[in-house]
PDB file of C-alpha atoms in Angstrom:
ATOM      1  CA  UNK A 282      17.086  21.854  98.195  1.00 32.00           C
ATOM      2  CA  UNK A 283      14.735  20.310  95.373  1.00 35.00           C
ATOM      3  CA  UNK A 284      12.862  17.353  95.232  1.00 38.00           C
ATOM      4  CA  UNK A 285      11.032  16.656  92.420  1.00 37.00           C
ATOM      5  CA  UNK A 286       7.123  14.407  93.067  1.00 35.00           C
ATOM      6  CA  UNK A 287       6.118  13.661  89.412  1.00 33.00           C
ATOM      7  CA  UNK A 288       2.837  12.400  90.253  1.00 33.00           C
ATOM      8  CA  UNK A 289       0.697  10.343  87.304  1.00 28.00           C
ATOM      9  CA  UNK A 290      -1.812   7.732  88.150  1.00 26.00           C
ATOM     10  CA  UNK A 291      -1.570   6.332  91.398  1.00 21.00           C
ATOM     11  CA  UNK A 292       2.307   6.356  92.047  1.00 25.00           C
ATOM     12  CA  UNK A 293       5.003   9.007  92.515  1.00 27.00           C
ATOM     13  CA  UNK A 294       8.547   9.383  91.604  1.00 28.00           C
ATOM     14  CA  UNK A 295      11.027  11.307  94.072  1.00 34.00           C
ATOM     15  CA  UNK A 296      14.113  12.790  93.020  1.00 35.00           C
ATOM     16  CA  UNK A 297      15.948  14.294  96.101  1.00 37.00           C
ATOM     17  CA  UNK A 298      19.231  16.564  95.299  1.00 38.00           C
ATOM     18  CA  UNK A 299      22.171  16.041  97.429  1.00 37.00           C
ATOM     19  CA  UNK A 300      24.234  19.024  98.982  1.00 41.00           C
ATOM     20  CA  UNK A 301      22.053  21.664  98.852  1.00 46.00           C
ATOM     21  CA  UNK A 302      22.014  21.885  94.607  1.00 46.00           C
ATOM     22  CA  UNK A 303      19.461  23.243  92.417  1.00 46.00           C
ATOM     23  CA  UNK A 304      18.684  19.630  90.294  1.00 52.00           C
ATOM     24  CA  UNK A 305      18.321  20.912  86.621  1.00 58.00           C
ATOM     25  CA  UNK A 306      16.719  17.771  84.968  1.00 70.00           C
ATOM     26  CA  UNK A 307      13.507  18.760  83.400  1.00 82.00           C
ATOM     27  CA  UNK A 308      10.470  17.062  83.914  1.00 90.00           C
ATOM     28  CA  UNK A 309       7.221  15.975  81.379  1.00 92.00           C
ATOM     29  CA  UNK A 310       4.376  18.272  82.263  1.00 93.00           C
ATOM     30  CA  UNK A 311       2.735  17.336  79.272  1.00 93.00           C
ATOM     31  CA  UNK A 312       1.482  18.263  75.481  1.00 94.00           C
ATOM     32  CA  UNK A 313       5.337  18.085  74.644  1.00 95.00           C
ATOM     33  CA  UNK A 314       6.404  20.444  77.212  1.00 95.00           C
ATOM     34  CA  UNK A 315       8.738  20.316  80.004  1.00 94.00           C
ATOM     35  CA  UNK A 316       9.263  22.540  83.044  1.00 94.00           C
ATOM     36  CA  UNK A 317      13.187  22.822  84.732  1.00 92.00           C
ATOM     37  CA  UNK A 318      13.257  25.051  87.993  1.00 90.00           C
ATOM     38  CA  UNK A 319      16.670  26.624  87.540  1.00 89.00           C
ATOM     39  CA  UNK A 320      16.830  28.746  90.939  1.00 87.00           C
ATOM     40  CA  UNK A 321      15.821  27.682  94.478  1.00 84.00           C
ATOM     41  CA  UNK A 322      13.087  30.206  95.857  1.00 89.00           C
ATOM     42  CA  UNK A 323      13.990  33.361  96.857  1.00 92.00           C
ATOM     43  CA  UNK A 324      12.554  36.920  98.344  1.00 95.00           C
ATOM     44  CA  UNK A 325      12.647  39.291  95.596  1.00 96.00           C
ATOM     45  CA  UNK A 326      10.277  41.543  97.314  1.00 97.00           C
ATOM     46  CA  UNK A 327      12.393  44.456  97.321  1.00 97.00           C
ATOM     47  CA  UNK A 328      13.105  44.084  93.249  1.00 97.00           C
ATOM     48  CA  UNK A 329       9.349  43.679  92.354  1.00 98.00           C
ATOM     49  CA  UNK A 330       8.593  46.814  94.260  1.00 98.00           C
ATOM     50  CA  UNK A 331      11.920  48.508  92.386  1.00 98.00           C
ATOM     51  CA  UNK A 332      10.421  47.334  89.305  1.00 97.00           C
ATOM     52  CA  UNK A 333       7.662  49.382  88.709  1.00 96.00           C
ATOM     53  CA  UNK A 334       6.320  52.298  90.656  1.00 96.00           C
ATOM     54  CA  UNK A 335       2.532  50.853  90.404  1.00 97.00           C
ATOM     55  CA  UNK A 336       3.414  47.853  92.003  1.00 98.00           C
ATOM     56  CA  UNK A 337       1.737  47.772  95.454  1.00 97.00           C
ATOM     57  CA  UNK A 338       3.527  45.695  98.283  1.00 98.00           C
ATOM     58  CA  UNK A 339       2.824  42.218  99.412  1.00 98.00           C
ATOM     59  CA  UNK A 340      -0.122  41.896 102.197  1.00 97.00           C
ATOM     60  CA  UNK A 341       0.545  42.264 106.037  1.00 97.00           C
ATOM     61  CA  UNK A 342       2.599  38.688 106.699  1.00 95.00           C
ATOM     62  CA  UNK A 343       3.556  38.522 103.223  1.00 95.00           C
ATOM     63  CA  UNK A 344       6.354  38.494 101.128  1.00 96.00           C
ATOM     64  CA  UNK A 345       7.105  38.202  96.985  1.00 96.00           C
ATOM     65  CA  UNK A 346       9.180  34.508  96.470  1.00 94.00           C
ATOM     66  CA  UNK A 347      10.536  33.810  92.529  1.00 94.00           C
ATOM     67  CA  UNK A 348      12.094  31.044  91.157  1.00 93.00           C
ATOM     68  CA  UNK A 349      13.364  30.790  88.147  1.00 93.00           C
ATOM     69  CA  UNK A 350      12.055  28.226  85.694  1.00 94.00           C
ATOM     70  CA  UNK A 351      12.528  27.041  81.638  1.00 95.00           C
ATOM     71  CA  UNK A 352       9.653  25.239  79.750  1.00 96.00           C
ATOM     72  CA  UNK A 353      11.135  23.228  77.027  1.00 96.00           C
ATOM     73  CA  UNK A 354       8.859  22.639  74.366  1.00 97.00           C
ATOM     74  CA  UNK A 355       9.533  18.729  72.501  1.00 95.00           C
ATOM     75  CA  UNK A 356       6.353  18.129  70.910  1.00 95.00           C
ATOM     76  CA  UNK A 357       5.591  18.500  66.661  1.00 96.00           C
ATOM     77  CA  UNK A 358       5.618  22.214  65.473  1.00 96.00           C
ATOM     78  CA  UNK A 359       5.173  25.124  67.616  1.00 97.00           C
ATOM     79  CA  UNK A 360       3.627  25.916  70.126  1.00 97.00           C
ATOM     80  CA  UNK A 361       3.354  28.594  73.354  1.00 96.00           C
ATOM     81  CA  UNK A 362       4.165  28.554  76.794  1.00 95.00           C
ATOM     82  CA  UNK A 363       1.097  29.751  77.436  1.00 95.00           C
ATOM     83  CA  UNK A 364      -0.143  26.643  77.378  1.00 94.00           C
ATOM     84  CA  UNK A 365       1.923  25.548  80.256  1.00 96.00           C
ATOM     85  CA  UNK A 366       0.124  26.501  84.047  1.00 94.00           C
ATOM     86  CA  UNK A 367       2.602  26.837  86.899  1.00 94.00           C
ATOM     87  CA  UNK A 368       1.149  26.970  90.706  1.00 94.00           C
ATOM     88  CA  UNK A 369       2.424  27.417  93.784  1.00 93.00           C
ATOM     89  CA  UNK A 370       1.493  26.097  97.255  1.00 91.00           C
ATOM     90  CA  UNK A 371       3.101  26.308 100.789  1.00 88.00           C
ATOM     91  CA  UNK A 372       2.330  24.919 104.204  1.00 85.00           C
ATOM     92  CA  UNK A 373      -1.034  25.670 103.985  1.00 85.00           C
ATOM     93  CA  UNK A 374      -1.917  23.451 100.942  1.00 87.00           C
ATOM     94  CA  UNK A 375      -3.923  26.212  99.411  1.00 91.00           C
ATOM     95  CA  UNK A 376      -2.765  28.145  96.012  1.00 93.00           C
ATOM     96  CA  UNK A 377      -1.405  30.643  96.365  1.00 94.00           C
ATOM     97  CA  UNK A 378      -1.772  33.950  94.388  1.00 96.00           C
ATOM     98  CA  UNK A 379       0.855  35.018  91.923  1.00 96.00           C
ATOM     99  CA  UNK A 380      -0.541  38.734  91.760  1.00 96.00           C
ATOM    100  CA  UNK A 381       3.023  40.350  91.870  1.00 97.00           C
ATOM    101  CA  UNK A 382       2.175  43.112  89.864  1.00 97.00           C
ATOM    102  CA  UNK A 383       5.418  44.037  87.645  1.00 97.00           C
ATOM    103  CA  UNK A 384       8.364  41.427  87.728  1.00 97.00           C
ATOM    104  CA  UNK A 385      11.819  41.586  86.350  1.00 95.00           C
ATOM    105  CA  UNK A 386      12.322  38.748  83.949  1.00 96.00           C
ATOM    106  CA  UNK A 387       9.026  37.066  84.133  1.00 97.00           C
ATOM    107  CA  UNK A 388       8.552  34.444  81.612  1.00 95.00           C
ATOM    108  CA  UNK A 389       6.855  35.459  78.286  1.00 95.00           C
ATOM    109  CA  UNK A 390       4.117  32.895  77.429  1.00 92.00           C
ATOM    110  CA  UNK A 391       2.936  34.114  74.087  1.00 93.00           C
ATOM    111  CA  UNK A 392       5.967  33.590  71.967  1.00 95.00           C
ATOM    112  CA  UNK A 393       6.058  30.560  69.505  1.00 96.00           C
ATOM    113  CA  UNK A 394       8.369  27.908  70.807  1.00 97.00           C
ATOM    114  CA  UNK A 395       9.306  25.413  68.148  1.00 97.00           C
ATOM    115  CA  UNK A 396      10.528  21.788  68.559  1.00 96.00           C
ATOM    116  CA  UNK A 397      13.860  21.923  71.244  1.00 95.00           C
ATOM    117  CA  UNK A 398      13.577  25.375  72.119  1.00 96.00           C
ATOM    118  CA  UNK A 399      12.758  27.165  75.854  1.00 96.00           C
ATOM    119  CA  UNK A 400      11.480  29.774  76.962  1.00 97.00           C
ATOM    120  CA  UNK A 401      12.918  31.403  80.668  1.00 96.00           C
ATOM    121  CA  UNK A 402      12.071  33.711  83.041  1.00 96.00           C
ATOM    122  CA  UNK A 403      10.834  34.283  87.029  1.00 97.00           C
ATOM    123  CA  UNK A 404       7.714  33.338  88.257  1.00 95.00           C
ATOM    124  CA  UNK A 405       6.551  34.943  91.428  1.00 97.00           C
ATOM    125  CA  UNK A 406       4.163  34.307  94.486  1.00 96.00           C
ATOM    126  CA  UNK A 407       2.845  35.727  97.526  1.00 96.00           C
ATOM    127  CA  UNK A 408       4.123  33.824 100.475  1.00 94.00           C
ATOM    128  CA  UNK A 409       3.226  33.645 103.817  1.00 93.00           C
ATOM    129  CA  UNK A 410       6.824  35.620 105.568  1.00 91.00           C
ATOM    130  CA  UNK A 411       6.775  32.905 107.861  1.00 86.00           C
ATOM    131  CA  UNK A 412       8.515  30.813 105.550  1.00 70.00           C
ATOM    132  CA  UNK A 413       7.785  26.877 105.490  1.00 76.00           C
ATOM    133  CA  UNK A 414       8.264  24.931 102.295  1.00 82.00           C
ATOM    134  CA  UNK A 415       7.175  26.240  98.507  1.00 85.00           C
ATOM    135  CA  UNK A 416       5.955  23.530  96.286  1.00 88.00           C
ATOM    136  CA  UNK A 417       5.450  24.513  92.550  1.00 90.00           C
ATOM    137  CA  UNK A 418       3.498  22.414  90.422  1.00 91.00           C
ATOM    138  CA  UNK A 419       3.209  22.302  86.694  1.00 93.00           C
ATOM    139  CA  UNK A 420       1.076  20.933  84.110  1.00 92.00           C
ATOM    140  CA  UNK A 421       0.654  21.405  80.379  1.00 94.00           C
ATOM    141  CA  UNK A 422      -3.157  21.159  78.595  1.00 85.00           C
ATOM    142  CA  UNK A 423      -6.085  19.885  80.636  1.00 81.00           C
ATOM    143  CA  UNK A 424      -5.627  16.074  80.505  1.00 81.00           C
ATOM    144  CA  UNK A 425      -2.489  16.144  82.401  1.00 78.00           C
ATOM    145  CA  UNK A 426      -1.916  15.334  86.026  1.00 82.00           C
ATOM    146  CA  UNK A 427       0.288  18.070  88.113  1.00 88.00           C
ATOM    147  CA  UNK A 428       4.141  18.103  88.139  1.00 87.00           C
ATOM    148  CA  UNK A 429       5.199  18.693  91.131  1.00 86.00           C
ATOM    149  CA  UNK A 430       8.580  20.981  92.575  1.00 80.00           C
ATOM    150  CA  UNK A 431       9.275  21.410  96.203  1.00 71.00           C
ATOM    151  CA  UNK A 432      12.105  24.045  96.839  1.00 64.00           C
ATOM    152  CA  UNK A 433      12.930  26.048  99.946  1.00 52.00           C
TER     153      UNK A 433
END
């Protein structure tokens, strides 16, 4: 399930999907850019530590949660996905780290993006194993408020 809290000024926006879907409409984080969440959250703890023999395993009660996303970059010219910042909180309210050491497919925020184009890839987090609801939130330059993505 995805709902979708765009949150600017004082009032909200919800966008609930029906059935259990993945809701691909992408949302205005700002400075032109867009974020879709193209996956529902999932443990890919046993990939990430497949991935790279450096990578150190998730803390005692934790596990490694990705979910795939695509920034969309609309704005004049180029620009780079680094300048898109995407968060993660769960239960607990409190960010949580994204210190996943080597991922498969992670998203690479240094290439120029031009007018219509996207960049892809996983993003990863360190979630509590007792599971509970992952809201990622999104936001592009310093001026804008947080998009927000709640996926289980």
């Amino acid at each position: 399930d995805l709902a979708v809290l765009d949150e600017v000024g004082l009032g909200h926006a919800e966008h609930e999907v029906a059935g259990g879907g993945v809701d691909l409409s992408a949302a205005e984080v700002g400075d032109g850019w867009s974020v879709t969440v193209s996956s529902g959250a999932r443990d890919i703890t046993d990939s990430v530590l497949a991935e790279n023999s450096f990578n150190e395993p998730p803390p005692e009660g934790f596990r490694f949660i990705g979910v795939d996303v695509i920034y969309t970059f609309n704005g004049d010219g180029s620009d780079s996905a680094f300048t898109v910042s995407t968060y993660a909180v769960a239960d607990s309210n409190v960010q949580l780290s994204s210190d996943c050491g080597v991922i498969s497919s992670p998203i690479d925020d240094f290439v120029d993006v031009f007018a219509g184009g996207s960049v892809a890839g996983t993003m990863c987090f360190v979630v509590p194993s007792d599971g509970g609801t992952l809201t990622l939130y999104s936001r592009a330059g310093f001026d804008a408020g947080p998009v927000m993505f709640g996926t289980v």
